[in-house]
């Protein structure tokens, strides 16, 4: 068996997390869960401080005099007014700003992606692959027509075909992802058997 | 006038805005009654909340890991609002877990407003809108633990999900929950299809709010989106025919570069 504390801790937490799936909800899992949440939350705070707060305040504002950066900081601080009931409404200003910026970003950035997907579908119908691709694209788009009644035979046919294309692609994606998950499981088993217990050779 | 490739983007956005305005105007004047086709996954949401009410166990809602620049989060917030209204109406406990601290206050506000709009402000429990960690693994393990601890009856997951999709679906399944999962993340849809009782596939999550509320403004946006899809279908057909004839370069360059 391995003698390092790090390996023992890794093995303990690996097994502790697996106990939920392999056994049932239990105190060992709860302990591992709590430790994990605590560590990741603390890690997030430290990273935020080192990657954002310190460079912006100490370097950009204090050293380089970029005082405009105080504006987003002030807007961000308004978020904390939600803890004071009488002025909690003020926190909606940064929230509204945030959602608005997000929506505007989506509106301006997404059409470009669609356009490149449309032009990528311009394939000559001289190969079976291309024919399958084009029929797949069109039938799947038709499947996502929400306000067109699916009563006529062509519409029924196209939506059924679209659904079939979707299911085939889901099957392929599912299978390839399951393969990658199994390789993750093997990685953990390899760690437990080789690095921790040292009962399996490399 | 436009940067390369932005002219067509502008035209597409302008087309959508005019189309939404036109569809809304026709709806308001009663000239057209648009109907969104049946989406079983969305019908199942109310059924799932009803089940949770009967079992006196909570409804679990996960809005995915997207930020505000992710359209799936905006779609999920609209659905969450409707889910929260129904849970408020039925006096059913709703637990919402948020993966990003930046999104947390907005999600909390969405749920609070839903309870207020149903006249149940006093039933809103701020502690049931929860954030654990911005770190994916910390968040994921906390949710899995919570699903078992709270014995959730219904698990609704709508938004952006990554490798964690199957972890939540499996945990909720083991906890005995009925599940509705929806995402536009193409790599994760198969897991929702396989592991959830009902799955919303891609675009269906954007139609969800309009479908659930039947609100004319929202329905008008879905109608306009359908018109945009007609345009896309037409462009694909035209482009394929031109490409087959060896003359698609002009159209391709126009769409990509204008």
Short mmCIF file of C-alpha atoms in Angstrom, two decimals:
data_model
loop_
_atom_site.label_atom_id
_atom_site.label_comp_id
_atom_site.label_asym_id
_atom_site.label_seq_id
_atom_site.Cartn_x
_atom_site.Cartn_y
_atom_site.Cartn_z
CA UNK A 1 0.00 0.00 0.00
CA UNK A 2 0.99 3.58 -0.59
CA UNK A 3 2.49 5.42 2.36
CA UNK A 4 1.72 9.01 1.37
CA UNK A 5 -1.03 10.91 3.14
CA UNK A 6 -2.16 12.48 -0.14
CA UNK A 7 -2.82 9.09 -1.75
CA UNK A 8 -4.70 7.88 1.32
CA UNK A 9 -6.87 10.98 1.38
CA UNK A 10 -7.59 10.67 -2.35
CA UNK A 11 -8.52 7.01 -1.92
CA UNK A 12 -10.74 7.76 1.08
CA UNK A 13 -12.66 10.51 -0.71
CA UNK A 14 -12.98 8.47 -3.92
CA UNK A 15 -14.52 5.56 -2.02
CA UNK A 16 -16.63 7.88 0.15
CA UNK A 17 -18.23 9.47 -2.92
CA UNK A 18 -18.83 6.06 -4.54
CA UNK A 19 -20.65 4.80 -1.44
CA UNK A 20 -23.68 6.87 -2.40
CA UNK A 21 -24.05 5.13 -5.74
CA UNK A 22 -22.93 1.67 -4.68
CA UNK A 23 -24.65 1.60 -1.27
CA UNK A 24 -26.97 4.42 -0.20
CA UNK A 25 -26.96 7.86 1.40
CA UNK A 26 -24.67 7.61 4.44
CA UNK A 27 -22.54 9.62 6.86
CA UNK A 28 -19.25 8.92 5.08
CA UNK A 29 -20.66 10.35 1.87
CA UNK A 30 -22.08 13.34 3.76
CA UNK A 31 -18.65 14.04 5.27
CA UNK A 32 -16.93 13.86 1.86
CA UNK A 33 -19.66 16.01 0.33
CA UNK A 34 -19.32 18.70 2.99
CA UNK A 35 -15.53 18.77 2.71
CA UNK A 36 -15.77 19.04 -1.08
CA UNK A 37 -18.28 21.91 -0.95
CA UNK A 38 -16.25 23.74 1.69
CA UNK A 39 -12.99 23.40 -0.21
CA UNK A 40 -14.44 24.43 -3.59
CA UNK A 41 -16.30 27.40 -2.11
CA UNK A 42 -13.17 28.58 -0.29
CA UNK A 43 -11.10 28.00 -3.42
CA UNK A 44 -13.57 30.17 -5.36
CA UNK A 45 -13.21 33.02 -2.90
CA UNK A 46 -9.42 32.86 -2.97
CA UNK A 47 -9.37 32.73 -6.77
CA UNK A 48 -11.76 35.68 -7.03
CA UNK A 49 -9.58 37.70 -4.70
CA UNK A 50 -6.32 36.89 -6.49
CA UNK A 51 -7.60 36.97 -10.08
CA UNK A 52 -10.08 39.85 -9.95
CA UNK A 53 -10.21 41.95 -6.78
CA UNK A 54 -6.49 42.37 -6.13
CA UNK A 55 -5.40 43.09 -9.74
CA UNK A 56 -8.26 45.55 -10.29
CA UNK A 57 -8.02 47.43 -6.99
CA UNK A 58 -4.30 47.28 -6.23
CA UNK A 59 -2.93 47.47 -9.77
CA UNK A 60 -5.48 49.05 -12.10
CA UNK A 61 -7.04 51.60 -9.73
CA UNK A 62 -4.39 52.41 -7.13
CA UNK A 63 -1.20 52.01 -9.18
CA UNK A 64 -2.37 52.90 -12.69
CA UNK A 65 -5.16 55.32 -11.79
CA UNK A 66 -7.88 53.68 -13.93
CA UNK A 67 -10.66 55.24 -11.89
CA UNK A 68 -13.36 54.32 -14.39
CA UNK A 69 -13.12 50.81 -12.98
CA UNK A 70 -14.72 52.15 -9.81
CA UNK A 71 -18.03 52.38 -11.68
CA UNK A 72 -18.57 48.60 -12.14
CA UNK A 73 -17.33 48.07 -8.59
CA UNK A 74 -19.93 50.51 -7.28
CA UNK A 75 -22.64 48.88 -9.41
CA UNK A 76 -21.57 45.51 -8.02
CA UNK A 77 -21.67 46.81 -4.45
CA UNK A 78 -25.30 47.84 -4.97
CA UNK A 79 -26.08 44.13 -5.05
CA UNK A 80 -25.47 44.00 -1.30
CA UNK A 81 -28.35 46.38 -0.62
CA UNK A 82 -30.60 43.31 -0.83
CA UNK A 83 -29.59 42.57 2.75
CA UNK A 84 -31.17 45.84 3.95
CA UNK A 85 -34.93 45.49 3.58
CA UNK A 86 -35.71 49.22 3.22
CA UNK A 87 -33.37 49.69 0.25
CA UNK A 88 -33.41 46.15 -1.14
CA UNK A 89 -35.01 47.45 -4.35
CA UNK A 90 -31.71 49.13 -5.27
CA UNK A 91 -30.18 45.68 -5.88
CA UNK A 92 -32.46 45.32 -8.89
CA UNK A 93 -30.44 47.98 -10.74
CA UNK A 94 -27.29 45.85 -11.12
CA UNK A 95 -29.44 42.76 -11.73
CA UNK A 96 -31.34 44.48 -14.55
CA UNK A 97 -28.08 45.79 -15.99
CA UNK A 98 -26.58 42.30 -15.88
CA UNK A 99 -29.54 40.57 -17.54
CA UNK A 100 -29.78 43.36 -20.13
CA UNK A 101 -26.12 43.08 -21.09
CA UNK A 102 -26.49 39.29 -21.34
CA UNK A 103 -29.57 39.51 -23.56
CA UNK A 104 -27.92 42.10 -25.82
CA UNK A 105 -24.81 39.95 -26.11
CA UNK A 106 -26.91 36.94 -27.10
CA UNK A 107 -28.82 39.00 -29.68
CA UNK A 108 -25.70 40.31 -31.37
CA UNK A 109 -23.50 37.22 -31.19
CA UNK A 110 -25.87 34.38 -32.03
CA UNK A 111 -26.93 35.22 -35.62
CA UNK A 112 -23.33 34.87 -36.80
CA UNK A 113 -23.29 31.27 -35.57
CA UNK A 114 -26.54 30.49 -37.38
CA UNK A 115 -25.29 32.01 -40.61
CA UNK A 116 -22.10 29.93 -40.57
CA UNK A 117 -24.21 26.81 -39.94
CA UNK A 118 -26.50 27.69 -42.86
CA UNK A 119 -23.63 28.18 -45.31
CA UNK A 120 -21.95 24.99 -44.05
CA UNK A 121 -25.09 23.15 -45.21
CA UNK A 122 -24.61 24.22 -48.84
CA UNK A 123 -23.53 20.82 -50.13
CA UNK A 124 -23.85 19.54 -53.68
CA UNK A 125 -26.26 16.64 -53.98
CA UNK A 126 -23.73 14.45 -55.79
CA UNK A 127 -22.80 12.14 -52.91
CA UNK A 128 -24.97 9.98 -50.68
CA UNK A 129 -23.36 11.53 -47.59
CA UNK A 130 -24.34 15.01 -48.71
CA UNK A 131 -27.90 13.94 -49.52
CA UNK A 132 -28.28 12.38 -46.05
CA UNK A 133 -26.80 15.51 -44.44
CA UNK A 134 -29.09 17.93 -46.29
CA UNK A 135 -32.22 15.82 -45.74
CA UNK A 136 -31.24 15.54 -42.06
CA UNK A 137 -30.77 19.29 -41.64
CA UNK A 138 -34.05 20.20 -43.32
CA UNK A 139 -36.16 17.52 -41.60
CA UNK A 140 -34.76 18.42 -38.16
CA UNK A 141 -35.45 22.13 -38.73
CA UNK A 142 -39.01 21.21 -39.79
CA UNK A 143 -39.36 19.11 -36.59
CA UNK A 144 -38.79 22.32 -34.63
CA UNK A 145 -41.58 24.28 -36.35
CA UNK A 146 -43.79 24.89 -33.33
CA UNK A 147 -46.74 26.78 -34.75
CA UNK A 148 -47.28 24.80 -37.96
CA UNK A 149 -49.99 22.15 -37.58
CA UNK A 150 -48.67 18.65 -38.27
CA UNK A 151 -51.70 17.37 -40.15
CA UNK A 152 -50.64 16.97 -43.77
CA UNK A 153 -48.75 13.87 -44.89
CA UNK A 154 -45.59 15.77 -45.98
CA UNK A 155 -45.38 17.54 -42.60
CA UNK A 156 -45.95 14.29 -40.71
CA UNK A 157 -43.32 12.59 -42.85
CA UNK A 158 -40.76 15.35 -42.38
CA UNK A 159 -41.22 15.60 -38.61
CA UNK A 160 -41.02 11.81 -38.23
CA UNK A 161 -37.86 11.78 -40.32
CA UNK A 162 -36.46 14.69 -38.28
CA UNK A 163 -37.17 12.81 -35.06
CA UNK A 164 -35.45 9.72 -36.47
CA UNK A 165 -32.35 11.75 -37.37
CA UNK A 166 -32.30 13.27 -33.88
CA UNK A 167 -32.57 9.89 -32.18
CA UNK A 168 -29.79 8.39 -34.29
CA UNK A 169 -27.50 11.32 -33.44
CA UNK A 170 -28.45 11.05 -29.75
CA UNK A 171 -27.57 7.36 -29.80
CA UNK A 172 -24.17 8.05 -31.31
CA UNK A 173 -23.43 10.86 -28.83
CA UNK A 174 -24.64 8.77 -25.90
CA UNK A 175 -22.44 5.85 -26.86
CA UNK A 176 -19.32 7.96 -27.32
CA UNK A 177 -19.86 9.78 -24.03
CA UNK A 178 -20.47 6.54 -22.15
CA UNK A 179 -17.14 5.34 -23.52
CA UNK A 180 -15.40 8.44 -22.15
CA UNK A 181 -17.15 7.99 -18.76
CA UNK A 182 -15.92 4.42 -18.60
CA UNK A 183 -12.39 5.65 -19.19
CA UNK A 184 -12.84 8.03 -16.23
CA UNK A 185 -14.02 5.12 -14.07
CA UNK A 186 -11.04 3.07 -15.20
CA UNK A 187 -8.79 5.97 -14.24
CA UNK A 188 -10.18 5.94 -10.71
CA UNK A 189 -9.95 2.15 -10.45
CA UNK A 190 -6.39 2.32 -11.72
CA UNK A 191 -5.60 4.85 -8.99
CA UNK A 192 -7.17 2.70 -6.29
CA UNK A 193 -5.56 -0.56 -7.40
CA UNK A 194 -2.16 0.68 -8.54
CA UNK A 195 -1.35 3.90 -6.69
CA UNK A 196 -3.11 3.14 -3.43
CA UNK A 197 -3.30 -0.64 -2.94
CA UNK A 198 -0.43 -1.43 -5.32
CA UNK A 199 -1.98 -4.79 -6.18
CA UNK A 200 -2.12 -4.40 -9.94
CA UNK A 201 0.90 -3.97 -12.16
CA UNK A 202 1.32 -1.13 -14.70
CA UNK B 1 -21.43 50.60 -42.85
CA UNK B 2 -21.14 47.17 -41.18
CA UNK B 3 -18.12 45.17 -40.13
CA UNK B 4 -17.56 42.07 -42.30
CA UNK B 5 -20.33 39.54 -41.82
CA UNK B 6 -22.39 41.78 -39.52
CA UNK B 7 -24.75 43.14 -42.21
CA UNK B 8 -26.61 39.84 -42.58
CA UNK B 9 -26.68 39.47 -38.77
CA UNK B 10 -28.29 42.89 -38.57
CA UNK B 11 -30.85 41.97 -41.26
CA UNK B 12 -31.70 38.75 -39.43
CA UNK B 13 -32.20 40.57 -36.11
CA UNK B 14 -34.25 43.29 -37.86
CA UNK B 15 -36.35 40.59 -39.56
CA UNK B 16 -37.01 38.93 -36.21
CA UNK B 17 -37.98 42.20 -34.54
CA UNK B 18 -40.39 43.16 -37.35
CA UNK B 19 -41.80 39.62 -37.39
CA UNK B 20 -42.40 39.65 -33.60
CA UNK B 21 -44.09 43.07 -33.87
CA UNK B 22 -46.28 41.92 -36.75
CA UNK B 23 -47.24 38.63 -35.09
CA UNK B 24 -48.03 40.44 -31.84
CA UNK B 25 -50.15 43.04 -33.61
CA UNK B 26 -52.17 40.36 -35.39
CA UNK B 27 -52.63 38.49 -32.11
CA UNK B 28 -53.81 41.61 -30.28
CA UNK B 29 -56.31 42.42 -33.03
CA UNK B 30 -57.62 38.86 -32.91
CA UNK B 31 -56.72 38.29 -36.57
CA UNK B 32 -54.73 35.17 -35.87
CA UNK B 33 -54.80 32.51 -33.18
CA UNK B 34 -51.41 30.89 -33.06
CA UNK B 35 -51.15 27.52 -31.45
CA UNK B 36 -47.95 25.90 -30.31
CA UNK B 37 -47.85 22.18 -31.02
CA UNK B 38 -48.08 19.79 -28.10
CA UNK B 39 -44.84 19.37 -26.17
CA UNK B 40 -45.31 16.44 -23.74
CA UNK B 41 -42.29 17.41 -21.63
CA UNK B 42 -43.88 20.72 -20.75
CA UNK B 43 -47.26 19.19 -19.98
CA UNK B 44 -45.40 16.90 -17.59
CA UNK B 45 -44.15 19.81 -15.47
CA UNK B 46 -47.55 20.50 -13.91
CA UNK B 47 -48.13 16.75 -13.54
CA UNK B 48 -44.79 16.47 -11.73
CA UNK B 49 -45.64 19.32 -9.38
CA UNK B 50 -49.01 17.70 -8.70
CA UNK B 51 -47.21 14.48 -7.82
CA UNK B 52 -44.89 16.29 -5.43
CA UNK B 53 -47.91 17.94 -3.79
CA UNK B 54 -49.64 14.60 -3.29
CA UNK B 55 -46.49 13.05 -1.85
CA UNK B 56 -45.75 16.11 0.29
CA UNK B 57 -42.21 16.17 -1.00
CA UNK B 58 -40.32 19.02 -2.69
CA UNK B 59 -39.91 19.94 -6.34
CA UNK B 60 -36.30 20.41 -7.37
CA UNK B 61 -35.31 22.88 -10.08
CA UNK B 62 -31.88 23.21 -11.68
CA UNK B 63 -31.39 26.14 -14.08
CA UNK B 64 -28.14 24.80 -15.52
CA UNK B 65 -24.72 26.34 -15.41
CA UNK B 66 -25.11 29.16 -17.93
CA UNK B 67 -24.44 32.82 -17.20
CA UNK B 68 -26.46 35.78 -18.41
CA UNK B 69 -24.88 35.65 -21.86
CA UNK B 70 -26.35 32.18 -22.29
CA UNK B 71 -29.83 32.15 -23.89
CA UNK B 72 -30.58 28.87 -22.16
CA UNK B 73 -30.41 30.55 -18.76
CA UNK B 74 -32.88 33.22 -19.87
CA UNK B 75 -35.22 30.49 -21.18
CA UNK B 76 -34.78 28.56 -17.95
CA UNK B 77 -35.59 31.62 -15.84
CA UNK B 78 -38.86 32.04 -17.73
CA UNK B 79 -39.78 28.40 -17.07
CA UNK B 80 -38.68 28.66 -13.43
CA UNK B 81 -41.01 31.60 -12.98
CA UNK B 82 -43.95 29.50 -14.19
CA UNK B 83 -42.88 26.49 -12.11
CA UNK B 84 -42.63 28.70 -9.01
CA UNK B 85 -46.12 30.10 -9.65
CA UNK B 86 -47.57 26.59 -9.77
CA UNK B 87 -45.70 25.46 -6.63
CA UNK B 88 -46.88 28.62 -4.87
CA UNK B 89 -50.46 27.90 -5.92
CA UNK B 90 -50.25 24.30 -4.65
CA UNK B 91 -48.27 25.22 -1.53
CA UNK B 92 -45.55 22.82 -2.60
CA UNK B 93 -41.97 23.32 -1.54
CA UNK B 94 -39.65 24.36 -4.38
CA UNK B 95 -35.87 23.97 -4.06
CA UNK B 96 -33.74 25.75 -6.64
CA UNK B 97 -29.98 25.19 -6.79
CA UNK B 98 -27.88 27.79 -8.58
CA UNK B 99 -24.32 27.01 -9.69
CA UNK B 100 -23.06 30.55 -10.10
CA UNK B 101 -22.93 33.16 -7.38
CA UNK B 102 -23.46 35.90 -9.99
CA UNK B 103 -26.74 34.33 -11.13
CA UNK B 104 -27.98 33.51 -7.63
CA UNK B 105 -29.60 36.86 -6.68
CA UNK B 106 -31.50 37.06 -9.96
CA UNK B 107 -32.81 33.51 -9.66
CA UNK B 108 -33.88 34.22 -6.08
CA UNK B 109 -35.71 37.31 -7.29
CA UNK B 110 -37.45 35.34 -10.07
CA UNK B 111 -38.79 32.84 -7.53
CA UNK B 112 -39.74 35.56 -5.05
CA UNK B 113 -41.65 37.51 -7.72
CA UNK B 114 -43.50 34.36 -8.78
CA UNK B 115 -44.68 33.82 -5.19
CA UNK B 116 -45.65 37.48 -4.87
CA UNK B 117 -47.63 37.36 -8.12
CA UNK B 118 -49.60 34.39 -6.77
CA UNK B 119 -50.33 36.28 -3.54
CA UNK B 120 -48.17 33.84 -1.54
CA UNK B 121 -45.23 36.09 -0.63
CA UNK B 122 -45.21 34.70 2.91
CA UNK B 123 -44.71 31.15 1.57
CA UNK B 124 -41.48 32.07 -0.23
CA UNK B 125 -38.46 30.51 1.50
CA UNK B 126 -35.25 32.32 0.58
CA UNK B 127 -33.24 29.43 2.05
CA UNK B 128 -34.66 27.12 -0.62
CA UNK B 129 -32.88 29.03 -3.37
CA UNK B 130 -29.41 27.71 -2.78
CA UNK B 131 -25.87 28.28 -3.94
CA UNK B 132 -23.07 25.97 -2.83
CA UNK B 133 -20.01 26.69 -4.88
CA UNK B 134 -19.00 28.15 -8.24
CA UNK B 135 -16.86 25.07 -8.73
CA UNK B 136 -18.57 22.47 -10.88
CA UNK B 137 -17.70 19.44 -8.79
CA UNK B 138 -18.58 21.13 -5.50
CA UNK B 139 -21.93 22.18 -6.92
CA UNK B 140 -22.63 18.77 -8.46
CA UNK B 141 -21.87 16.76 -5.34
CA UNK B 142 -23.93 19.13 -3.19
CA UNK B 143 -26.95 18.74 -5.47
CA UNK B 144 -26.68 14.97 -5.50
CA UNK B 145 -26.53 14.92 -1.70
CA UNK B 146 -29.46 17.31 -1.41
CA UNK B 147 -31.62 15.23 -3.74
CA UNK B 148 -31.25 12.26 -1.41
CA UNK B 149 -31.58 14.29 1.77
CA UNK B 150 -34.76 16.06 0.69
CA UNK B 151 -36.22 12.99 -1.09
CA UNK B 152 -37.31 15.08 -4.05
CA UNK B 153 -40.49 13.99 -5.80
CA UNK B 154 -39.95 15.93 -9.02
CA UNK B 155 -36.74 17.08 -10.61
CA UNK B 156 -36.86 19.71 -13.35
CA UNK B 157 -33.60 20.54 -15.13
CA UNK B 158 -33.71 23.15 -17.86
CA UNK B 159 -30.68 25.05 -19.13
CA UNK B 160 -27.06 24.46 -19.98
CA UNK B 161 -25.65 21.23 -18.61
CA UNK B 162 -22.33 19.51 -19.17
CA UNK B 163 -20.95 16.24 -17.81
CA UNK B 164 -23.07 16.72 -14.71
CA UNK B 165 -26.39 16.11 -16.51
CA UNK B 166 -26.29 12.37 -16.03
CA UNK B 167 -25.11 12.67 -12.42
CA UNK B 168 -28.21 14.66 -11.44
CA UNK B 169 -30.53 12.50 -13.51
CA UNK B 170 -29.18 9.32 -11.92
CA UNK B 171 -29.30 10.74 -8.39
CA UNK B 172 -32.87 11.98 -8.82
CA UNK B 173 -33.84 8.62 -10.27
CA UNK B 174 -32.39 6.85 -7.23
CA UNK B 175 -34.24 9.30 -4.98
CA UNK B 176 -37.46 8.24 -6.72
CA UNK B 177 -38.21 11.48 -8.54
CA UNK B 178 -40.10 11.98 -11.78
CA UNK B 179 -37.85 13.98 -14.06
CA UNK B 180 -38.16 16.57 -16.81
CA UNK B 181 -34.86 17.52 -18.44
CA UNK B 182 -34.26 20.03 -21.19
CA UNK B 183 -31.15 21.49 -22.73
CA UNK B 184 -29.86 22.82 -26.00
CA UNK B 185 -26.39 21.42 -25.29
CA UNK B 186 -26.26 18.82 -28.05
CA UNK B 187 -23.85 16.56 -26.18
CA UNK B 188 -26.13 16.34 -23.14
CA UNK B 189 -29.58 15.96 -24.74
CA UNK B 190 -29.04 12.19 -25.19
CA UNK B 191 -28.58 11.78 -21.43
CA UNK B 192 -31.80 13.58 -20.67
CA UNK B 193 -33.59 11.51 -23.32
CA UNK B 194 -32.21 8.32 -21.77
CA UNK B 195 -32.45 9.16 -18.08
CA UNK B 196 -35.45 11.49 -17.69
CA UNK B 197 -39.12 10.63 -17.89
CA UNK B 198 -39.64 13.58 -20.22
CA UNK B 199 -37.05 15.44 -22.26
CA UNK B 200 -37.16 18.82 -23.91
CA UNK B 201 -34.98 18.73 -26.99
CA UNK B 202 -32.96 21.82 -27.89
CA UNK B 203 -35.23 24.52 -29.26
CA UNK B 204 -38.18 23.26 -27.20
CA UNK B 205 -36.78 24.94 -24.09
CA UNK B 206 -37.05 28.32 -25.82
CA UNK B 207 -40.71 27.68 -26.59
CA UNK B 208 -41.38 26.54 -23.04
CA UNK B 209 -42.35 29.86 -21.47
CA UNK B 210 -44.76 30.70 -24.30
CA UNK B 211 -46.23 27.19 -24.15
CA UNK B 212 -46.79 27.27 -20.40
CA UNK B 213 -48.16 30.81 -20.14
CA UNK B 214 -49.97 31.16 -23.49
CA UNK B 215 -48.95 34.81 -23.12
CA UNK B 216 -49.59 36.51 -26.52
CA UNK B 217 -46.26 38.39 -26.44
CA UNK B 218 -44.30 35.21 -25.85
CA UNK B 219 -46.34 33.22 -28.37
CA UNK B 220 -45.68 35.98 -30.93
CA UNK B 221 -41.93 35.47 -30.44
CA UNK B 222 -42.32 31.75 -31.16
CA UNK B 223 -44.32 32.54 -34.31
CA UNK B 224 -41.59 34.93 -35.44
CA UNK B 225 -38.96 32.30 -34.70
CA UNK B 226 -40.88 29.87 -36.88
CA UNK B 227 -40.88 32.42 -39.68
CA UNK B 228 -37.11 32.75 -39.22
CA UNK B 229 -36.88 28.97 -39.49
CA UNK B 230 -38.85 29.09 -42.77
CA UNK B 231 -36.24 31.58 -43.97
CA UNK B 232 -33.41 29.31 -42.84
CA UNK B 233 -35.01 26.28 -44.55
CA UNK B 234 -35.46 28.31 -47.74
CA UNK B 235 -31.83 29.48 -47.65
CA UNK B 236 -30.56 25.93 -47.13
CA UNK B 237 -32.66 24.61 -50.03
CA UNK B 238 -31.55 27.49 -52.28
CA UNK B 239 -27.90 27.09 -51.27
CA UNK B 240 -27.95 23.33 -51.87
CA UNK B 241 -29.53 23.75 -55.32
CA UNK B 242 -27.00 26.45 -56.25
CA UNK B 243 -24.12 24.35 -54.94
CA UNK B 244 -25.32 21.36 -56.96
CA UNK B 245 -25.27 23.64 -60.01
CA UNK B 246 -21.82 24.93 -58.95
CA UNK B 247 -23.02 28.49 -58.39
CA UNK B 248 -23.33 28.88 -54.60
CA UNK B 249 -20.21 31.01 -54.04
CA UNK B 250 -22.07 34.31 -54.47
CA UNK B 251 -24.74 33.45 -51.89
CA UNK B 252 -22.17 31.97 -49.49
CA UNK B 253 -19.93 35.03 -49.70
CA UNK B 254 -22.90 37.35 -49.23
CA UNK B 255 -24.06 35.51 -46.10
CA UNK B 256 -20.59 35.13 -44.60
CA UNK B 257 -19.00 38.43 -45.50
CA UNK B 258 -21.62 41.14 -45.98
#
